[in-house]
Short mmCIF file of C-alpha atoms in Angstrom, two decimals:
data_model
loop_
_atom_site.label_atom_id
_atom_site.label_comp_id
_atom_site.label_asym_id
_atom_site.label_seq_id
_atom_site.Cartn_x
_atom_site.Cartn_y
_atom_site.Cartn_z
CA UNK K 418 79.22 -81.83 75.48
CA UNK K 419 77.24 -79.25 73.49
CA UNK K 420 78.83 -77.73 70.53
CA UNK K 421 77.71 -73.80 69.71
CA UNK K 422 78.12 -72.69 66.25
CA UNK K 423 79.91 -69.25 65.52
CA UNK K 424 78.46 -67.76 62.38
CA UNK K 425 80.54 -66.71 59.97
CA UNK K 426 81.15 -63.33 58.36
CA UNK K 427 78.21 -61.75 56.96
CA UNK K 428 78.63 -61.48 53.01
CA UNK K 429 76.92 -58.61 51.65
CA UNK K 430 76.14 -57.76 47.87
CA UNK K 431 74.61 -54.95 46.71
CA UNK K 432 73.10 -53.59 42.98
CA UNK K 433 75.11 -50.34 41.82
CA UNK K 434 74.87 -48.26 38.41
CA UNK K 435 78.42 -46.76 37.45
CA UNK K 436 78.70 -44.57 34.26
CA UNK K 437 81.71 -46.05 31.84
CA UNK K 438 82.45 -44.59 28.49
CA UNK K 439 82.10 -46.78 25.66
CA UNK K 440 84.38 -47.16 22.68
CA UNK K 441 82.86 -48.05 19.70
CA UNK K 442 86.10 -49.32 17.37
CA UNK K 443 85.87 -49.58 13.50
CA UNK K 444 86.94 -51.29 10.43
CA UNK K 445 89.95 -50.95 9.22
CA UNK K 446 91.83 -51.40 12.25
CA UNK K 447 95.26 -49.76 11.52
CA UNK K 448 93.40 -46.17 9.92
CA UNK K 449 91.44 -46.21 13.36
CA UNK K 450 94.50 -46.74 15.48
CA UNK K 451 96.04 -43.96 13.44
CA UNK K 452 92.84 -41.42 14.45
CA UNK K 453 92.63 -42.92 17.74
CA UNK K 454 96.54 -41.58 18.47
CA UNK K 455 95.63 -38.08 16.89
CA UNK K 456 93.20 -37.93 19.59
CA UNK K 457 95.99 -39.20 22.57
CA UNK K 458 98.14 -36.36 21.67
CA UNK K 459 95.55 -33.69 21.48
CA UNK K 460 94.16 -35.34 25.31
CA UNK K 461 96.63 -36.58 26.92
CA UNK K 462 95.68 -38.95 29.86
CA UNK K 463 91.98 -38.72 28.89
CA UNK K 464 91.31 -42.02 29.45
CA UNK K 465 93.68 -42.14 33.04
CA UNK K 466 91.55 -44.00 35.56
CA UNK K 467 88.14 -43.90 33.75
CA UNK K 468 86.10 -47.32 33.10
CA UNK K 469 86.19 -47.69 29.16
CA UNK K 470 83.34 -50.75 28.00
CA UNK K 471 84.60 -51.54 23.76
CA UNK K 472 81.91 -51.82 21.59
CA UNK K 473 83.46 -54.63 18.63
CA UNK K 474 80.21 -54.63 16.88
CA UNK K 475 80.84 -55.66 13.50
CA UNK K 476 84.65 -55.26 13.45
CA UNK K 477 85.50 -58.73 15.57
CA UNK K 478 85.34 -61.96 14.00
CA UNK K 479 87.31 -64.37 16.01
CA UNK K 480 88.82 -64.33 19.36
CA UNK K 481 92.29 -63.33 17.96
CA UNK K 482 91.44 -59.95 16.45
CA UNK K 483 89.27 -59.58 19.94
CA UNK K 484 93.04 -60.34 21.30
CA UNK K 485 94.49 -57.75 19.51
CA UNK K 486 91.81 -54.81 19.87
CA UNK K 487 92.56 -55.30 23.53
CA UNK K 488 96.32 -55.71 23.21
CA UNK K 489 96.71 -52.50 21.22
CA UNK K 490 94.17 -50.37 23.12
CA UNK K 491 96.32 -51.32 26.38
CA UNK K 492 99.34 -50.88 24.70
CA UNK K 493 97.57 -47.20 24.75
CA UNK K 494 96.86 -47.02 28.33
CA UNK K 495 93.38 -48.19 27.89
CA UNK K 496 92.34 -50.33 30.31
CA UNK K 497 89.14 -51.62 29.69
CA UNK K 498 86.30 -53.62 32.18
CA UNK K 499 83.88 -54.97 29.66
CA UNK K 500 83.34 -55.75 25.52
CA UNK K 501 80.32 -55.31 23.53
CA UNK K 502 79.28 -57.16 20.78
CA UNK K 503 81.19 -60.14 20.32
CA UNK K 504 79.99 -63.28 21.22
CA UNK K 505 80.87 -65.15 24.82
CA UNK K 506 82.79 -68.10 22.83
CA UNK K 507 85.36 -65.06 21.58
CA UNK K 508 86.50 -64.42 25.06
CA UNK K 509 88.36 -66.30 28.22
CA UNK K 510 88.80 -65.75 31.66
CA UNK K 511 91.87 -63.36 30.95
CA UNK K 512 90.06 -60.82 28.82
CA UNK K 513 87.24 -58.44 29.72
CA UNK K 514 83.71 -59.84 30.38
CA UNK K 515 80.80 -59.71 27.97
CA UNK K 516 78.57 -56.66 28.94
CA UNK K 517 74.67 -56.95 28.78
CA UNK K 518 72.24 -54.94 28.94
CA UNK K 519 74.09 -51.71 27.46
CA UNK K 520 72.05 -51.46 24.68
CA UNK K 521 68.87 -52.69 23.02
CA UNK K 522 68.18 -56.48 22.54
CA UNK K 523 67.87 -56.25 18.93
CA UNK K 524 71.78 -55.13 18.67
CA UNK K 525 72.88 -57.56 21.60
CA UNK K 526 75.05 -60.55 19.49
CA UNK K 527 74.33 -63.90 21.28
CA UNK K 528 76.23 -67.28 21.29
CA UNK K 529 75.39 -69.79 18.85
CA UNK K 530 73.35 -71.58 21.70
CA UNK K 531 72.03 -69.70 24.81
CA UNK K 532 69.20 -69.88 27.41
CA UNK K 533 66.81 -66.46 27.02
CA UNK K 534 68.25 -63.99 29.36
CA UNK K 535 65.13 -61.57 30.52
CA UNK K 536 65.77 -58.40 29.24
CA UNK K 537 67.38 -56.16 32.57
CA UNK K 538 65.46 -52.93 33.18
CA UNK K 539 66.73 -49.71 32.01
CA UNK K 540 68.60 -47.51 34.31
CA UNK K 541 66.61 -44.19 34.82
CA UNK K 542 67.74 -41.06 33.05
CA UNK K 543 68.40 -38.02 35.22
CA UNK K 544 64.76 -36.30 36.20
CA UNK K 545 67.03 -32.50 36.73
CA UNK K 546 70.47 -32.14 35.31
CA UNK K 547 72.78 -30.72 37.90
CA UNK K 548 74.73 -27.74 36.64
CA UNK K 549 78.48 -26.91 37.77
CA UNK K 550 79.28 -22.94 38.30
CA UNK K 551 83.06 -22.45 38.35
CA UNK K 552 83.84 -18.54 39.38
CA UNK K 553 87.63 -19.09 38.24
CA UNK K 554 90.05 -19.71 35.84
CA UNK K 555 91.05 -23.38 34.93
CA UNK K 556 94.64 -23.54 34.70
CA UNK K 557 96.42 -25.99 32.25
CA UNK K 558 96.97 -29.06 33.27
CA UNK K 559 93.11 -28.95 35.74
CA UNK K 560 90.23 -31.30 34.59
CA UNK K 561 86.64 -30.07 35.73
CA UNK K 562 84.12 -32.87 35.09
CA UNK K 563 80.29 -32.79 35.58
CA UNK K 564 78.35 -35.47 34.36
CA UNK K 565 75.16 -35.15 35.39
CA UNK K 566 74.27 -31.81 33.74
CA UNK K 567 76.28 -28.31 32.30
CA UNK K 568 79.44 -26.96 33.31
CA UNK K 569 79.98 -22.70 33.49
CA UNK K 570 83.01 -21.15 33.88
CA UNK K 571 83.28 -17.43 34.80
CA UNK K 572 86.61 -16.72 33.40
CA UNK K 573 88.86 -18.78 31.01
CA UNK K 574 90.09 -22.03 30.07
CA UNK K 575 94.01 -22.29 29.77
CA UNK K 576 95.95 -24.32 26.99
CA UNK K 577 95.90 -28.13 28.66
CA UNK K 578 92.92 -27.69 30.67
CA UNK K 579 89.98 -29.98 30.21
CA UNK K 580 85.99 -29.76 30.50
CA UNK K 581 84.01 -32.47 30.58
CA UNK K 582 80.26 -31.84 31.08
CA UNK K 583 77.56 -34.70 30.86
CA UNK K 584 75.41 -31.91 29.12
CA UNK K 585 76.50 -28.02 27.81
CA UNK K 586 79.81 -25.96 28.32
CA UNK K 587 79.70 -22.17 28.77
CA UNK K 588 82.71 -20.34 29.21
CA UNK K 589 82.64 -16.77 29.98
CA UNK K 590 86.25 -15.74 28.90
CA UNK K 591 89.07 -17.85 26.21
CA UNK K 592 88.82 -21.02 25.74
CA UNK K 593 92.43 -22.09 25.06
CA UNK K 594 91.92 -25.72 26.09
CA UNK K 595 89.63 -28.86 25.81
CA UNK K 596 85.32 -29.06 25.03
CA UNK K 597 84.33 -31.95 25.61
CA UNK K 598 80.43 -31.77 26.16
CA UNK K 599 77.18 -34.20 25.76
CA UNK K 600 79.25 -36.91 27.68
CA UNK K 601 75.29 -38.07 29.40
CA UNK K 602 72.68 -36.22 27.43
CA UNK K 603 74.12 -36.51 24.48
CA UNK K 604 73.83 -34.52 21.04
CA UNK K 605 71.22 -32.07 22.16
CA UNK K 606 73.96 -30.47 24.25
CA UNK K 607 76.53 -27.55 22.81
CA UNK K 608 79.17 -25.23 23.44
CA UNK K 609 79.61 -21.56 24.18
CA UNK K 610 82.67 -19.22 24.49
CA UNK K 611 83.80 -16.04 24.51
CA UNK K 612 86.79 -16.09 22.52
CA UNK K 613 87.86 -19.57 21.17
CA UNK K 614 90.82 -20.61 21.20
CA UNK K 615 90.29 -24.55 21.74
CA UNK K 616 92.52 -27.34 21.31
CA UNK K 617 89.49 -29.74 21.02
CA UNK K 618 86.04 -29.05 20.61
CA UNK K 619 83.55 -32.48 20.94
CA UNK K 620 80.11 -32.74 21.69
CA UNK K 621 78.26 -36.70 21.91
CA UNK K 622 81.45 -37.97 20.48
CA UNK K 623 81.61 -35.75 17.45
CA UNK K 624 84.66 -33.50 17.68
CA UNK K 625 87.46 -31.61 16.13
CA UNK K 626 90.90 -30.70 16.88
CA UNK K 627 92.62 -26.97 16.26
CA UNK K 628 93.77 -27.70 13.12
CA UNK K 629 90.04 -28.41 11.49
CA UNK K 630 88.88 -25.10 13.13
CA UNK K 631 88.69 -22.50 10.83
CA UNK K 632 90.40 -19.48 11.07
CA UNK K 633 87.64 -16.86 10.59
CA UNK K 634 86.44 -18.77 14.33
CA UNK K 635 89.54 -17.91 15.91
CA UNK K 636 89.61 -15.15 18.71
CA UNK K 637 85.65 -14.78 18.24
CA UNK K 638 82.56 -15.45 20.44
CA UNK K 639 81.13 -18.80 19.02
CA UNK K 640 78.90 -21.64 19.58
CA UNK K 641 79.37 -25.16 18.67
CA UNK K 642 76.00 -27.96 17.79
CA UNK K 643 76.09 -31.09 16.18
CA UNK K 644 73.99 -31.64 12.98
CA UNK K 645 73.64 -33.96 10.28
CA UNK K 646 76.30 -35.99 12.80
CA UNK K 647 78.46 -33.06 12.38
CA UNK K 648 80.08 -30.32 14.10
CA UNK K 649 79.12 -27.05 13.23
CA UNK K 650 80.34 -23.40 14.33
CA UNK K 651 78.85 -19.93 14.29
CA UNK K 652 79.66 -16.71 15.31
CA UNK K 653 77.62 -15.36 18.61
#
């Protein structure tokens, strides 16, 4: 009697890039926390159903205070797929994986003893950013994201809306809610309005909130850079 064979399902695996944010946590803990809920109130459900990677370089020592970064970040509603900088022996099967590749070699923190690991090739920038045009108001409570290049609204930005582009903001009207710009190309990026108003203003990380805004900004056409690793302001 012959026997056939039935093959079995066909696994397939496949190579995919996905943006995350990273969160780069500092020293003290409890004064970061403290900044950390500042930022919550001002935004929140920013970090609702995006993939947050922890950078614990330099602030981790052992696996309990890795414990505890994670405990109190999910305590926040920060759910997070991946660490950075702590070494494989600091984390189990329950926590987060070890991310490589996220970062040069030279800052990568390796176990005690390792095999080389060849260094994975870098993910290619985008050759042409591609620019969002929104011809209406964003009502509070909306979230318009772009992260692949600059986001333009022809009208205004209510209180509790959010922006997020991966490169500059231009808003053609008030700007009553949240900047957030830079998110891919980083600090080269900036922010225009026609009357602000913001809640939040950021740019590569770098932000403020409305109460470090000065008044003489208020109700004017500005533009907001990053220099010196701070946020600066002018009049238009």
């Amino acid at each position: 009697m012959s026997v056939i064979g039935k093959s079995g399902p066909s696994i397939r695996f496949r190579g995919r890039s996905f943006l995350a944010m990273t969160l780069v946590a500092d020293v003290p803990m409890e004064p970061w926390f403290a900044d950390f809920d500042i930022w919550l109130q001002r935004s929140p459900g920013f970090f609702t159903g995006r993939t947050v990677v922890l950078d614990l370089s330099g602030t981790a020592a052992n696996k309990a205070e890795v414990e505890r970064w994670i405990r109190e970040l999910a305590s926040r509603g920060v759910r997070l797929i991946g660490l950075e900088g702590v070494k494989p022996s600091m984390v189990d099967a329950a926590m987060p994986p070890v991310l490589r590749g996220g970062r040069d070699a030279t800052l990568a923190i390796p176990d005690e003893i390792s095999a080389p690991v060849a260094e994975p090739a870098k993910p290619a920038a985008p050759v042409e950013p591609v620019n969002l045009l929104v011809e209406q108001r964003v009502r509070s409570g909306q979230s318009i994201v772009c992260l692949e290049g600059d986001v333009t609204i022809v009208g205004s930005v209510g209180a509790g809306a959010e922006i997020i582009a991966g490169g500059s903001i231009h808003v053609y009207g008030t700007l009553a809610g949240r900047a957030i710009a830079g998110a891919t190309f980083g600090a080269k990026s900036r922010i225009f309005c026609r009357k602000l108003e913001a809640e939040l203003l950021a740019i590569d990380g770098v932000y403020r909130t409305a109460e470090n805004i000065d008044d003489a900004f208020r109700r004017q056409s500005v533009q907001v850079w990053i220099e010196n690793d701070a946020l600066r302001l002018a009049a238009l």
